[in-house]
Amino acid sequence: MSDHQAQDLLSRRYRVMGHHTPLFYEKPLQLVRGEGVWLWDSEGKRYLDVYNNVPHVGHCNPRVVEALSRQASTLNIHTRYLHNNIVDYLERLTATFDDGLQMAMLTCTGSESNELALRMARYCTGGQGIIVTDFAYHGNTEAVAEIGTGFMPESRTTKRVKAFPIPDSYRGIDGLTGEALAQAYADRVQQAIDQFHAEGIKVAGILVCPDFANEGLLNVPAGFLEQAVAKVRQAGGVFIADEVQVGFGRSGKHFWAHQWYDLTPDIVTMGKPMGNGHPLAGVVARPEMIEAFSKESMYFNTFGGNPVSCAVGMAVLDVLEQDNLMQNALTTGAYVTEGLRKLQHKHELIGEVRDLGMFFAVELVRDRTSKAPAKAEARRIINRMRDKGVLISTIGVHDSILKLRPPMPFQPEHADILLQTLDQVLIEMEGGV
Ligand code: PMP
């Protein structure tokens, strides 16, 4: 596609979609094909995908595509009829959770799952107050926009939501570290509870991503989340773990990110990687919560849990298992982290490298002492990486943290391409080229 044609497509997009629908990169990318960890643009140029977690078991995975097309050519129907697929899938899915979480409801997006979780938490506790971080994104429905403290105007005016500072060991609070820092953050959660009570609002729960991924894939001070959840439960609220981004074995060691903690959530929400690109999402919760909520509020989702979606979900679980992708997240993940740490020794711009299995955050700072966020540099790096055929993005309050979150079949040979390209771009930025 010529520059002229690309410009024309962009103008048409602006006309029908408006100017503010997010689009990656200064020079937007027109992708036409995907396979495994690779993507191709309209000119036939190949890109290494180090960003997308939705194609969890690889772009256009043949076993997933085959399961989808086989069921789509047999029957697709909603869940008000008996069908094996949804029961088989949910039995298999709930078996990956702790004993207390053995019932589920299916939806189509992470936002819908969080919306349902909020309704269920509010219904079952009789409270309204929800506690989140002060840089949260959990989706785009009205109730979920209220908890979206990172981007959503609704979160600024609502009375039903209070925020605590992101639990970040790198920047911390008042120079505190370790247990004292965990305690200080947990105290901020208690302050949110106390504020709700002062305003006559009962607490319904705390909702966080267990890896605090959109917040910057934070190193959470040990013990913080356990203390925070205990305080919320003491106040009558529940713990909702948003696993929409980080679930399905990405951390390598555990299938679910909350399993790193000494905690069982009351509700877990899932989505993105669940259908490898097919819109499949859901909520797992304590059975008594689902029974109580659904007895009163008839919950039905036309597309959620249909036989095609469930066939796809099952195929994703099969591929994860057959290809040992959790083990790969551990071994290739460790290889990537080691490479990133070497780059940190070489390049002053890298303040910290954080990792959880096949998910990495590279915190960029102008100066390692002041930790001033290197936002403009981060933007330049992702655009230069794109020019050189490697796709990454940024996260965090200042958009100064590189977000590396490839499909799970990512191998050391792909890691070498990522690391070499990042090294070249950093050298270039430092004026070496
Ligand atoms: N929760 C988290 C943590 C997310 O990252 C996202 C999507 N980025 C969502 C919820 C919303 O999911 P969806 O876009 O499928 O509605």
Short mmCIF file of C-alpha atoms and ligand atoms in Angstrom, two decimals:
data_model
loop_
_atom_site.label_atom_id
_atom_site.label_comp_id
_atom_site.label_asym_id
_atom_site.label_seq_id
_atom_site.Cartn_x
_atom_site.Cartn_y
_atom_site.Cartn_z
CA MET A 1 0.00 0.00 0.00
CA SER A 2 1.46 3.38 -1.02
CA ASP A 3 1.71 6.31 1.42
CA HIS A 4 -1.08 7.95 -0.54
CA GLN A 5 -3.39 4.92 -0.12
CA ALA A 6 -2.55 4.71 3.61
CA GLN A 7 -3.39 8.41 4.02
CA ASP A 8 -6.67 7.87 2.21
CA LEU A 9 -7.63 4.95 4.47
CA LEU A 10 -6.75 7.05 7.53
CA SER A 11 -8.93 9.95 6.32
CA ARG A 12 -11.84 7.59 5.67
CA ARG A 13 -11.35 6.10 9.15
CA TYR A 14 -11.45 9.59 10.70
CA ARG A 15 -14.64 10.36 8.78
CA VAL A 16 -16.52 7.26 9.94
CA MET A 17 -14.86 6.66 13.34
CA GLY A 18 -13.90 10.17 14.44
CA HIS A 19 -10.44 11.46 15.31
CA HIS A 20 -10.17 10.10 18.84
CA THR A 21 -10.49 6.34 18.44
CA PRO A 22 -7.08 5.14 19.65
CA LEU A 23 -4.56 4.17 16.99
CA PHE A 24 -1.04 2.90 17.68
CA TYR A 25 2.14 4.56 16.37
CA GLU A 26 2.91 7.91 14.71
CA LYS A 27 2.75 6.10 11.38
CA PRO A 28 -0.27 3.81 11.85
CA LEU A 29 0.22 0.20 10.93
CA GLN A 30 -2.09 -1.58 8.48
CA LEU A 31 -1.93 -5.25 9.36
CA VAL A 32 -3.30 -7.86 7.00
CA ARG A 33 -2.14 -11.25 8.31
CA GLY A 34 -0.93 -13.04 11.44
CA GLU A 35 0.69 -16.36 12.30
CA GLY A 36 2.13 -17.40 15.68
CA VAL A 37 4.11 -14.42 17.02
CA TRP A 38 4.33 -12.74 13.59
CA LEU A 39 2.23 -10.11 11.83
CA TRP A 40 2.43 -8.80 8.25
CA ASP A 41 1.48 -5.37 6.97
CA SER A 42 -0.11 -4.46 3.65
CA GLU A 43 3.33 -4.14 2.02
CA GLY A 44 4.38 -7.63 3.06
CA LYS A 45 6.71 -6.43 5.83
CA ARG A 46 6.91 -8.80 8.80
CA TYR A 47 6.68 -7.64 12.44
CA LEU A 48 7.47 -9.50 15.65
CA ASP A 49 4.48 -9.15 17.97
CA VAL A 50 5.73 -8.41 21.50
CA TYR A 51 2.55 -6.63 22.50
CA ASN A 52 -0.61 -8.66 21.97
CA ASN A 53 -1.92 -11.00 24.64
CA VAL A 54 -5.30 -11.66 23.00
CA PRO A 55 -3.76 -14.12 20.49
CA HIS A 56 -2.66 -16.04 23.59
CA VAL A 57 -1.68 -19.29 21.86
CA GLY A 58 -0.51 -17.47 18.73
CA HIS A 59 -2.17 -15.52 15.92
CA CYS A 60 -4.58 -17.65 13.88
CA ASN A 61 -3.65 -20.80 15.79
CA PRO A 62 -4.72 -23.66 13.45
CA ARG A 63 -6.18 -25.84 16.24
CA VAL A 64 -8.31 -22.93 17.51
CA VAL A 65 -9.43 -21.98 14.00
CA GLU A 66 -10.32 -25.61 13.27
CA ALA A 67 -12.40 -25.93 16.48
CA LEU A 68 -14.16 -22.66 15.65
CA SER A 69 -15.03 -23.58 12.07
CA ARG A 70 -16.07 -27.15 12.98
CA GLN A 71 -18.61 -25.92 15.59
CA ALA A 72 -19.70 -22.91 13.48
CA SER A 73 -20.62 -25.27 10.67
CA THR A 74 -22.55 -27.57 13.06
CA LEU A 75 -24.59 -25.35 15.40
CA ASN A 76 -24.43 -21.94 17.04
CA ILE A 77 -27.17 -21.07 19.50
CA HIS A 78 -27.62 -19.20 22.82
CA THR A 79 -27.51 -20.80 26.26
CA ARG A 80 -31.23 -21.33 26.91
CA TYR A 81 -30.93 -24.83 25.49
CA LEU A 82 -28.87 -27.67 26.89
CA HIS A 83 -25.52 -28.11 25.17
CA ASN A 84 -22.43 -30.09 26.14
CA ASN A 85 -19.90 -27.45 25.14
CA ILE A 86 -20.68 -24.89 27.83
CA VAL A 87 -20.85 -27.49 30.60
CA ASP A 88 -17.68 -29.28 29.48
CA TYR A 89 -15.83 -25.99 29.13
CA LEU A 90 -16.91 -24.57 32.48
CA GLU A 91 -16.07 -27.80 34.30
CA ARG A 92 -12.59 -27.64 32.81
CA LEU A 93 -12.19 -23.91 33.43
CA THR A 94 -13.38 -23.92 37.04
CA ALA A 95 -11.01 -26.83 37.79
CA THR A 96 -8.14 -24.33 37.36
CA PHE A 97 -9.42 -22.30 40.35
CA ASP A 98 -9.24 -22.78 44.11
CA ASP A 99 -11.97 -24.97 45.63
CA GLY A 100 -14.18 -22.07 46.66
CA LEU A 101 -14.57 -20.83 43.07
CA GLN A 102 -16.48 -23.50 41.20
CA MET A 103 -19.29 -21.66 39.43
CA ALA A 104 -19.15 -19.35 36.41
CA MET A 105 -21.08 -17.09 34.03
CA LEU A 106 -19.97 -16.32 30.49
CA THR A 107 -19.96 -12.96 28.71
CA CYS A 108 -18.30 -11.51 25.60
CA THR A 109 -15.91 -8.83 26.90
CA GLY A 110 -13.80 -8.00 29.92
CA SER A 111 -15.92 -4.88 30.47
CA GLU A 112 -19.10 -6.95 30.62
CA SER A 113 -17.43 -9.32 33.09
CA ASN A 114 -16.42 -6.48 35.38
CA GLU A 115 -19.87 -4.93 35.06
CA LEU A 116 -21.42 -8.23 36.13
CA ALA A 117 -18.92 -8.60 38.99
CA LEU A 118 -19.80 -5.11 40.27
CA ARG A 119 -23.51 -5.87 40.12
CA MET A 120 -23.00 -9.16 41.93
CA ALA A 121 -20.75 -7.62 44.60
CA ARG A 122 -23.20 -4.79 45.22
CA TYR A 123 -26.20 -7.12 45.28
CA CYS A 124 -24.61 -9.67 47.63
CA THR A 125 -23.05 -7.19 50.10
CA GLY A 126 -25.80 -4.57 50.05
CA GLY A 127 -23.01 -1.99 49.69
CA GLN A 128 -22.18 0.43 46.86
CA GLY A 129 -18.61 1.53 47.56
CA ILE A 130 -15.84 0.09 45.36
CA ILE A 131 -12.12 0.61 46.00
CA VAL A 132 -9.62 0.66 43.12
CA THR A 133 -6.15 2.07 42.44
CA ASP A 134 -5.74 5.70 41.43
CA PHE A 135 -4.65 4.64 37.92
CA ALA A 136 -7.15 1.94 37.05
CA TYR A 137 -8.59 0.72 33.75
CA HIS A 138 -11.11 -2.12 33.84
CA GLY A 139 -13.22 -1.48 30.74
CA ASN A 140 -15.83 0.74 29.19
CA THR A 141 -19.42 0.23 30.44
CA GLU A 142 -20.98 2.94 32.61
CA ALA A 143 -20.38 1.29 36.00
CA VAL A 144 -16.91 0.20 34.89
CA ALA A 145 -16.07 3.71 33.63
CA GLU A 146 -16.81 4.91 37.19
CA ILE A 147 -13.93 2.75 38.46
CA GLY A 148 -11.63 3.81 35.59
CA THR A 149 -9.56 6.33 37.54
CA GLY A 150 -6.83 6.39 34.89
CA PHE A 151 -8.82 7.73 31.98
CA MET A 152 -12.54 8.11 32.64
CA PRO A 153 -14.33 11.37 33.52
CA GLU A 154 -17.09 9.35 35.25
CA SER A 155 -14.56 8.31 37.93
CA ARG A 156 -14.01 11.96 38.92
CA THR A 157 -17.60 12.67 39.91
CA THR A 158 -18.92 9.37 41.27
CA LYS A 159 -19.55 8.94 45.00
CA ARG A 160 -19.41 5.15 44.71
CA VAL A 161 -15.67 4.82 44.08
CA LYS A 162 -12.56 5.65 46.13
CA ALA A 163 -8.97 5.16 45.08
CA PHE A 164 -5.71 4.30 46.83
CA PRO A 165 -2.24 5.07 45.41
CA ILE A 166 -0.76 2.44 43.08
CA PRO A 167 1.25 0.01 45.28
CA ASP A 168 4.62 0.62 43.69
CA SER A 169 7.84 -0.60 45.35
CA TYR A 170 9.95 1.34 42.81
CA ARG A 171 8.70 4.82 43.74
CA GLY A 172 7.11 4.02 47.11
CA ILE A 173 5.80 6.46 49.72
CA ASP A 174 8.07 8.64 51.92
CA GLY A 175 11.13 6.44 51.30
CA LEU A 176 9.50 3.44 53.02
CA THR A 177 10.41 -0.11 51.95
CA GLY A 178 9.37 -3.72 52.66
CA GLU A 179 6.78 -4.34 55.38
CA ALA A 180 6.52 -0.67 56.29
CA LEU A 181 5.64 0.20 52.69
CA ALA A 182 3.06 -2.61 52.48
CA GLN A 183 1.53 -1.30 55.70
CA ALA A 184 1.49 2.30 54.39
CA TYR A 185 -0.39 1.27 51.24
CA ALA A 186 -2.81 -0.90 53.25
CA ASP A 187 -3.43 2.13 55.48
CA ARG A 188 -4.48 4.07 52.35
CA VAL A 189 -7.06 1.36 51.62
CA GLN A 190 -8.32 1.73 55.20
CA GLN A 191 -8.58 5.49 54.62
CA ALA A 192 -10.80 4.83 51.59
CA ILE A 193 -13.01 2.56 53.72
CA ASP A 194 -13.20 5.21 56.47
CA GLN A 195 -14.12 7.91 53.91
CA PHE A 196 -16.95 5.75 52.57
CA HIS A 197 -18.24 5.22 56.10
CA ALA A 198 -18.01 8.95 56.87
CA GLU A 199 -20.18 9.57 53.79
CA GLY A 200 -22.70 6.91 54.83
CA ILE A 201 -21.74 4.52 52.01
CA LYS A 202 -21.33 0.80 52.74
CA VAL A 203 -18.33 -0.93 51.15
CA ALA A 204 -19.09 -3.49 48.41
CA GLY A 205 -15.52 -4.48 47.57
CA ILE A 206 -12.06 -3.90 46.21
CA LEU A 207 -11.42 -4.57 42.51
CA VAL A 208 -7.83 -4.83 41.26
CA CYS A 209 -5.74 -6.59 38.66
CA PRO A 210 -3.52 -8.87 40.81
CA ASP A 211 -0.44 -7.94 38.72
CA PHE A 212 -1.36 -4.22 38.63
CA ALA A 213 -0.53 -4.48 34.94
CA ASN A 214 -2.08 -1.31 33.51
CA GLU A 215 -0.57 0.53 36.46
CA GLY A 216 2.90 -0.58 35.25
CA LEU A 217 3.17 -4.29 36.15
CA LEU A 218 4.19 -3.20 39.62
CA ASN A 219 6.34 -5.02 42.14
CA VAL A 220 3.73 -5.03 44.90
CA PRO A 221 5.19 -4.77 48.44
CA ALA A 222 4.87 -8.27 49.97
CA GLY A 223 1.79 -8.61 52.18
CA PHE A 224 0.05 -5.47 50.90
CA LEU A 225 -2.80 -7.12 48.99
CA GLU A 226 -3.51 -9.66 51.75
CA GLN A 227 -3.77 -6.81 54.30
CA ALA A 228 -5.88 -4.64 52.01
CA VAL A 229 -8.33 -7.46 51.26
CA ALA A 230 -8.61 -8.32 54.97
CA LYS A 231 -9.56 -4.70 55.71
CA VAL A 232 -12.18 -4.67 52.93
CA ARG A 233 -13.65 -7.98 54.12
CA GLN A 234 -13.72 -6.67 57.69
CA ALA A 235 -15.84 -3.79 56.35
CA GLY A 236 -18.25 -6.28 54.70
CA GLY A 237 -16.87 -6.03 51.14
CA VAL A 238 -15.58 -8.66 48.72
CA PHE A 239 -12.38 -9.10 46.71
CA ILE A 240 -12.77 -9.01 42.91
CA ALA A 241 -9.63 -10.05 40.99
CA ASP A 242 -9.60 -8.68 37.43
CA GLU A 243 -7.68 -11.36 35.49
CA VAL A 244 -8.86 -10.04 32.11
CA GLN A 245 -5.32 -9.14 31.07
CA VAL A 246 -3.06 -11.38 33.12
CA GLY A 247 -4.90 -14.69 33.45
CA PHE A 248 -4.65 -18.02 31.60
CA GLY A 249 -1.14 -18.97 32.67
CA ARG A 250 0.74 -15.88 31.53
CA SER A 251 2.72 -15.78 34.77
CA GLY A 252 4.04 -19.29 34.06
CA LYS A 253 3.98 -20.52 37.64
CA HIS A 254 0.26 -20.18 38.29
CA PHE A 255 -2.73 -20.35 35.98
CA TRP A 256 -4.19 -17.24 37.65
CA ALA A 257 -2.24 -14.19 38.77
CA HIS A 258 -4.06 -14.00 42.13
CA GLN A 259 -2.61 -17.42 43.00
CA TRP A 260 0.75 -15.72 43.69
CA TYR A 261 -0.88 -14.31 46.81
CA ASP A 262 -2.09 -15.98 49.97
CA LEU A 263 -5.66 -15.14 48.97
CA THR A 264 -8.75 -16.58 47.30
CA PRO A 265 -10.90 -13.92 45.63
CA ASP A 266 -14.69 -13.91 45.97
CA ILE A 267 -15.07 -13.08 42.27
CA VAL A 268 -12.63 -13.36 39.34
CA THR A 269 -13.20 -11.72 35.96
CA MET A 270 -11.65 -13.00 32.72
CA GLY A 271 -11.54 -12.08 29.04
CA LYS A 272 -8.98 -11.10 26.42
CA PRO A 273 -6.83 -14.27 25.94
CA MET A 274 -9.74 -16.58 26.79
CA GLY A 275 -10.91 -16.94 23.15
CA ASN A 276 -7.60 -16.16 21.38
CA GLY A 277 -9.34 -13.28 19.55
CA HIS A 278 -12.88 -14.65 19.60
CA PRO A 279 -15.06 -12.57 22.00
CA LEU A 280 -15.21 -14.89 24.99
CA ALA A 281 -15.12 -13.62 28.58
CA GLY A 282 -16.56 -14.53 31.95
CA VAL A 283 -16.88 -14.39 35.70
CA VAL A 284 -16.03 -17.11 38.21
CA ALA A 285 -17.33 -16.61 41.74
CA ARG A 286 -18.28 -18.26 44.98
CA PRO A 287 -21.31 -20.41 44.07
CA GLU A 288 -23.51 -18.88 46.77
CA MET A 289 -22.93 -15.42 45.28
CA ILE A 290 -23.89 -16.53 41.77
CA GLU A 291 -26.94 -18.41 43.05
CA ALA A 292 -28.16 -15.48 45.19
CA PHE A 293 -27.58 -12.87 42.46
CA SER A 294 -29.04 -14.83 39.55
CA LYS A 295 -32.09 -15.93 41.56
CA GLU A 296 -33.16 -12.28 41.78
CA SER A 297 -31.70 -10.73 38.63
CA MET A 298 -32.30 -12.81 35.54
CA TYR A 299 -28.91 -12.74 33.83
CA PHE A 300 -28.86 -13.76 30.20
CA ASN A 301 -26.23 -12.91 27.61
CA THR A 302 -27.25 -13.66 24.01
CA PHE A 303 -23.75 -14.40 22.73
CA GLY A 304 -21.96 -15.32 25.97
CA GLY A 305 -21.23 -19.03 26.26
CA ASN A 306 -22.55 -20.09 22.86
CA PRO A 307 -21.31 -23.47 21.53
CA VAL A 308 -18.81 -21.85 19.13
CA SER A 309 -17.28 -19.67 21.86
CA CYS A 310 -17.00 -22.64 24.18
CA ALA A 311 -15.38 -24.80 21.47
CA VAL A 312 -12.86 -22.01 20.97
CA GLY A 313 -12.25 -21.64 24.73
CA MET A 314 -11.68 -25.38 25.04
CA ALA A 315 -9.21 -25.37 22.12
CA VAL A 316 -7.25 -22.54 23.80
CA LEU A 317 -6.95 -24.64 26.97
CA ASP A 318 -5.91 -27.67 24.89
CA VAL A 319 -3.14 -25.78 23.10
CA LEU A 320 -1.88 -24.21 26.33
CA GLU A 321 -1.56 -27.70 27.80
CA GLN A 322 -0.35 -29.64 24.73
CA ASP A 323 2.34 -27.08 23.86
CA ASN A 324 3.48 -26.60 27.50
CA LEU A 325 3.04 -22.88 27.13
CA MET A 326 3.11 -22.16 30.86
CA GLN A 327 6.51 -23.85 31.08
CA ASN A 328 7.57 -21.77 28.08
CA ALA A 329 6.42 -18.61 29.88
CA LEU A 330 8.79 -19.53 32.71
CA THR A 331 11.83 -20.48 30.65
CA THR A 332 11.58 -18.02 27.75
CA GLY A 333 10.30 -15.41 30.23
CA ALA A 334 13.47 -15.82 32.35
CA TYR A 335 15.60 -15.54 29.19
CA VAL A 336 13.92 -12.27 28.18
CA THR A 337 14.27 -10.85 31.70
CA GLU A 338 17.98 -11.72 31.82
CA GLY A 339 18.47 -9.95 28.48
CA LEU A 340 16.54 -6.89 29.62
CA ARG A 341 18.64 -6.73 32.82
CA LYS A 342 21.81 -6.74 30.68
CA LEU A 343 20.38 -3.81 28.73
CA GLN A 344 19.66 -2.07 32.05
CA HIS A 345 23.37 -2.30 32.96
CA LYS A 346 24.27 -0.82 29.60
CA HIS A 347 21.66 1.92 29.26
CA GLU A 348 21.06 4.58 31.97
CA LEU A 349 17.57 5.18 30.64
CA ILE A 350 16.34 1.86 32.05
CA GLY A 351 15.49 2.44 35.72
CA GLU A 352 13.92 -0.93 36.48
CA VAL A 353 12.99 -4.18 34.74
CA ARG A 354 9.96 -6.04 36.08
CA ASP A 355 8.68 -9.41 34.95
CA LEU A 356 5.99 -11.98 35.58
CA GLY A 357 6.36 -14.99 33.31
CA MET A 358 5.67 -13.81 29.76
CA PHE A 359 4.99 -10.17 30.74
CA PHE A 360 7.69 -7.52 31.12
CA ALA A 361 7.78 -3.86 32.06
CA VAL A 362 10.80 -1.66 31.38
CA GLU A 363 10.59 1.51 33.44
CA LEU A 364 12.33 4.38 31.65
CA VAL A 365 13.72 7.29 33.68
CA ARG A 366 15.63 10.47 32.76
CA ASP A 367 17.72 10.06 35.90
CA ARG A 368 18.00 7.02 38.13
CA THR A 369 18.09 9.08 41.35
CA SER A 370 15.12 11.38 40.77
CA LYS A 371 13.33 8.63 38.75
CA ALA A 372 11.86 11.35 36.52
CA PRO A 373 9.68 9.48 33.98
CA ALA A 374 11.10 9.42 30.43
CA LYS A 375 7.81 9.77 28.60
CA ALA A 376 9.00 11.34 25.33
CA GLU A 377 11.83 8.80 25.12
CA ALA A 378 9.35 5.94 25.60
CA ARG A 379 7.22 7.23 22.74
CA ARG A 380 10.26 7.54 20.50
CA ILE A 381 11.42 4.03 21.36
CA ILE A 382 8.12 2.35 20.50
CA ASN A 383 7.97 4.18 17.17
CA ARG A 384 11.58 3.30 16.28
CA MET A 385 10.98 -0.33 17.29
CA ARG A 386 7.95 -0.38 14.99
CA ASP A 387 10.09 0.97 12.12
CA LYS A 388 12.55 -1.85 12.80
CA GLY A 389 9.80 -4.52 12.81
CA VAL A 390 9.15 -5.10 16.54
CA LEU A 391 5.80 -4.17 18.08
CA ILE A 392 5.65 -2.99 21.70
CA SER A 393 3.76 -0.27 23.58
CA THR A 394 3.77 1.74 26.81
CA ILE A 395 1.89 1.68 30.13
CA GLY A 396 1.85 3.48 33.45
CA VAL A 397 0.75 6.82 34.88
CA HIS A 398 3.27 8.70 32.71
CA ASP A 399 3.24 6.32 29.73
CA SER A 400 6.94 5.91 30.39
CA ILE A 401 7.06 2.15 30.92
CA LEU A 402 7.63 -0.17 27.97
CA LYS A 403 5.00 -2.90 27.89
CA LEU A 404 6.22 -6.22 26.50
CA ARG A 405 3.53 -8.91 26.52
CA PRO A 406 3.91 -11.28 23.57
CA PRO A 407 1.74 -14.26 22.61
CA MET A 408 2.67 -17.27 24.77
CA PRO A 409 4.52 -19.28 22.05
CA PHE A 410 7.29 -16.59 22.07
CA GLN A 411 10.69 -18.36 21.88
CA PRO A 412 14.30 -17.41 22.77
CA GLU A 413 15.02 -16.81 19.06
CA HIS A 414 12.25 -14.17 19.09
CA ALA A 415 13.61 -12.76 22.34
CA ASP A 416 17.00 -12.27 20.64
CA ILE A 417 15.36 -10.16 17.92
CA LEU A 418 13.52 -8.10 20.56
CA LEU A 419 16.64 -7.56 22.69
CA GLN A 420 18.95 -6.72 19.79
CA THR A 421 16.47 -4.26 18.33
CA LEU A 422 15.87 -2.57 21.68
CA ASP A 423 19.63 -2.31 22.21
CA GLN A 424 20.07 -0.70 18.75
CA VAL A 425 17.26 1.78 19.38
CA LEU A 426 18.67 2.74 22.80
CA ILE A 427 22.15 3.23 21.29
CA GLU A 428 20.59 5.39 18.59
CA MET A 429 18.76 7.46 21.23
CA GLU A 430 21.97 7.99 23.17
CA GLY A 431 23.48 9.46 20.02
CA GLY A 432 25.67 6.45 19.29
CA VAL A 433 24.45 6.16 15.71
N1 PMP B 1 -9.76 -5.25 32.60
C1 PMP B 1 -8.47 -5.09 32.26
C2 PMP B 1 -7.41 -5.26 33.30
C3 PMP B 1 -8.13 -4.75 30.95
O1 PMP B 1 -6.84 -4.58 30.63
C4 PMP B 1 -9.17 -4.60 29.99
C5 PMP B 1 -8.86 -4.29 28.53
N2 PMP B 1 -7.68 -3.67 28.27
C6 PMP B 1 -10.49 -4.77 30.40
C7 PMP B 1 -10.76 -5.11 31.70
C8 PMP B 1 -11.64 -4.58 29.43
O2 PMP B 1 -11.74 -5.63 28.55
P1 PMP B 1 -12.56 -5.45 27.16
O3 PMP B 1 -11.82 -4.48 26.31
O4 PMP B 1 -12.61 -6.86 26.61
O5 PMP B 1 -13.92 -4.96 27.52
#
